[in-house]
Coordinates of C-alpha atoms in Angstrom, one line a residue:
R1 CA 71.9 87.0 87.0
A2 CA 71.9 85.6 90.6
R3 CA 71.8 82.1 89.2
A4 CA 74.8 82.9 86.9
V5 CA 76.7 84.1 89.9
E6 CA 75.8 80.9 91.8
V7 CA 77.2 78.8 88.9
L8 CA 80.3 80.9 88.7
G9 CA 81.0 80.4 92.3
G10 CA 81.5 76.7 91.7
F11 CA 84.5 77.4 89.5
D12 CA 88.1 78.0 90.5
A13 CA 89.0 81.6 91.1
E14 CA 91.2 81.7 88.0
L15 CA 88.2 81.1 85.9
S16 CA 85.5 83.0 87.8
A17 CA 87.0 85.8 89.8
D18 CA 87.0 88.4 87.0
H19 CA 83.3 87.7 86.2
L20 CA 82.4 87.8 89.9
V21 CA 84.0 91.2 90.3
E22 CA 81.8 92.4 87.5
A23 CA 78.8 90.9 89.1
A24 CA 79.7 92.6 92.4
K25 CA 78.8 95.9 90.6
D26 CA 75.3 94.7 89.6
P27 CA 72.5 97.1 90.4
A28 CA 70.6 94.4 92.2
D29 CA 71.5 94.0 95.8
D30 CA 71.0 90.2 95.9
V31 CA 73.3 89.7 92.8
R32 CA 76.0 92.0 94.3
Q33 CA 75.8 90.2 97.6
A34 CA 75.9 86.8 96.0
A35 CA 78.9 87.8 93.9
E36 CA 80.8 89.1 96.9
D37 CA 80.0 86.0 98.9
A38 CA 81.1 83.8 96.0
L39 CA 84.4 85.7 95.7
L40 CA 85.2 85.5 99.3
A41 CA 84.5 81.7 99.3
Q42 CA 87.3 81.3 96.7
R43 CA 91.0 80.8 97.5
P44 CA 92.0 84.1 99.1
A45 CA 95.4 84.4 97.4
A46 CA 93.9 84.0 93.9
V47 CA 91.0 86.4 94.6
A48 CA 93.4 88.9 96.1
D49 CA 95.5 88.8 92.8
V50 CA 92.4 89.6 90.7
L51 CA 91.2 92.3 93.1
V52 CA 94.6 94.0 93.3
A53 CA 94.7 94.1 89.5
R54 CA 91.3 95.7 89.4
L55 CA 92.5 98.6 91.7
A56 CA 94.1 100.2 88.6
S57 CA 90.6 100.6 87.1
P58 CA 88.7 103.6 88.5
S59 CA 85.4 101.9 87.7
H60 CA 86.4 98.8 89.8
R61 CA 88.5 100.4 92.4
R62 CA 85.9 100.9 95.1
I63 CA 84.5 97.4 95.0
A64 CA 88.1 96.0 94.8
Q65 CA 89.1 98.0 97.9
N66 CA 86.1 96.9 99.9
L67 CA 86.6 93.2 99.0
L68 CA 90.3 93.4 99.7
V69 CA 89.6 94.6 103.2
R70 CA 87.3 91.6 103.6
V71 CA 90.0 89.3 102.3
G72 CA 92.2 90.7 105.1
A73 CA 95.7 89.5 105.8
D74 CA 95.6 87.1 102.9
A75 CA 95.7 90.1 100.6
I76 CA 99.0 91.3 101.9
P77 CA 101.3 89.4 99.5
A78 CA 99.4 90.6 96.4
L79 CA 99.3 94.2 97.6
V80 CA 103.0 94.3 98.4
A81 CA 103.8 92.7 95.0
A82 CA 101.9 95.3 93.2
A83 CA 103.3 98.3 95.1
P84 CA 106.7 98.8 93.5
N85 CA 105.2 99.4 90.0
A86 CA 102.1 101.3 91.1
P87 CA 101.8 104.9 89.9
G88 CA 101.3 107.7 92.5
K89 CA 97.6 107.5 93.4
L90 CA 97.4 103.8 93.2
A91 CA 100.5 103.5 95.4
D92 CA 98.7 105.5 98.0
V93 CA 95.6 103.3 97.7
I94 CA 97.8 100.2 98.2
A95 CA 99.5 101.7 101.2
S96 CA 96.2 102.6 102.8
L97 CA 94.9 99.1 102.2
L98 CA 98.0 97.5 103.7
V99 CA 97.3 99.5 106.9
E100 CA 93.6 98.7 106.8
V101 CA 94.2 94.9 106.6
G102 CA 96.6 95.1 109.5
A103 CA 99.8 94.4 107.5
E104 CA 102.3 96.0 109.9
E105 CA 102.4 93.2 112.5
R106 CA 102.6 90.5 109.8
L107 CA 105.3 92.3 107.9
L108 CA 107.4 92.7 111.0
A109 CA 107.1 89.0 111.7
D110 CA 108.0 88.2 108.1
L111 CA 111.4 90.0 108.6
D112 CA 112.5 86.8 110.4
D113 CA 111.1 84.3 107.9
R114 CA 113.4 81.6 106.7
D115 CA 112.6 82.4 103.1
P116 CA 114.6 85.4 101.8
R117 CA 111.8 86.2 99.3
V118 CA 109.4 86.7 102.2
R119 CA 112.0 88.9 104.1
I120 CA 112.4 91.0 100.9
S121 CA 108.6 91.3 100.6
A122 CA 108.3 92.3 104.2
L123 CA 110.9 95.1 103.7
I124 CA 109.1 96.4 100.6
G125 CA 105.8 96.3 102.5
L126 CA 107.2 98.3 105.5
G127 CA 108.6 100.8 103.0
V128 CA 105.2 101.1 101.3
I129 CA 103.4 101.9 104.6
S130 CA 106.3 104.3 105.6
A131 CA 107.0 102.4 108.8
T132 CA 109.5 104.8 110.2
Q133 CA 108.7 103.7 113.7
H134 CA 110.3 100.4 112.8
I135 CA 113.6 101.7 111.5
G136 CA 115.5 99.4 114.0
A137 CA 113.7 96.3 112.7
I138 CA 114.3 97.2 109.1
A139 CA 118.0 98.1 109.8
S140 CA 118.5 94.7 111.4
R141 CA 118.2 93.2 107.9
L142 CA 121.4 95.0 107.0
E143 CA 123.0 92.0 108.7
D144 CA 121.0 89.4 106.8
P145 CA 123.0 86.5 105.4
M146 CA 121.5 87.1 102.0
T147 CA 123.0 89.9 99.9
V148 CA 119.7 90.7 98.1
V149 CA 117.9 91.2 101.5
R150 CA 120.7 93.5 102.7
I151 CA 120.3 95.5 99.5
Q152 CA 116.6 95.8 99.9
A153 CA 117.0 96.9 103.5
A154 CA 119.3 99.6 102.5
E155 CA 117.0 100.8 99.7
V156 CA 114.0 100.9 102.0
L157 CA 116.0 102.8 104.7
G158 CA 117.1 105.4 102.2
A159 CA 113.6 105.8 100.8
L160 CA 112.0 106.3 104.2
G161 CA 114.1 109.4 104.7
D162 CA 114.4 109.1 108.5
D163 CA 117.7 110.2 110.2
A164 CA 117.4 107.3 112.6
A165 CA 118.7 105.1 109.7
L166 CA 122.0 107.0 109.3
E167 CA 123.9 105.2 112.0
P168 CA 123.0 101.6 111.1
L169 CA 123.7 102.5 107.4
K170 CA 127.1 104.0 108.2
K171 CA 128.0 100.9 110.3
A172 CA 127.0 98.6 107.5
F173 CA 128.8 100.7 104.9
V174 CA 132.2 100.1 106.5
S175 CA 131.5 96.4 107.5
D176 CA 129.6 94.8 104.6
P177 CA 131.9 92.6 102.4
D178 CA 129.7 92.9 99.3
M179 CA 130.4 95.8 97.0
G180 CA 126.8 95.8 95.6
V181 CA 125.5 96.2 99.1
V182 CA 128.0 98.9 99.8
A183 CA 127.0 100.8 96.7
T184 CA 123.3 100.6 97.6
I185 CA 124.1 101.8 101.2
E186 CA 126.1 104.7 99.7
G187 CA 123.1 105.7 97.7
A188 CA 120.8 105.5 100.7
L189 CA 123.2 107.6 102.8
R190 CA 123.4 110.2 100.0
R191 CA 119.6 110.3 99.8
L192 CA 119.3 110.8 103.5
T193 CA 121.9 113.5 103.8
E194 CA 121.5 115.5 100.5
D195 CA 118.7 117.7 101.9
Q196 CA 120.3 118.3 105.3
P197 CA 121.7 121.8 105.9
D198 CA 125.4 122.0 106.3
A199 CA 126.6 122.3 109.9
D200 CA 128.3 125.6 110.8

């Protein structure tokens, strides 16, 4: 089995990663270690995609979690991409993994990336880890030149449920020229205020 793992390690991640994850559950320590080493020697992004997919399987979740932590920051894009469609417990696992791989600093830096897709991913990731301490940074994207980024920022601010988002959302509500953004901001404001007690 160890020899099979060694051979698999010579193939691209797309061909070998699934098999190596299986081998990482082997009862023999040397086979498990060889499988983990072979996985981690592959292209990190491809390995992360396979491991994140395996998080949905209770029988693979623990090994996938352990390996994703070892993949580290390279696992962030795959984790963020999987988060929006993840059911409750899996969403919690993904959030914990993002924190464990130190995603917060990377996500904050990505808010200023030139690629709007990266900025959107950063907003989603900050929402997943409930980064309420960074409301200001998230709210700054309400002034993004790209409509889709402003929409995502408003959605995240509404979902975070922090009153600190009210003022920037209100300001953007009256100033944004795009009605799609305005509608999203209105929904976020409603979400933030609907549970607040009425003032006397």
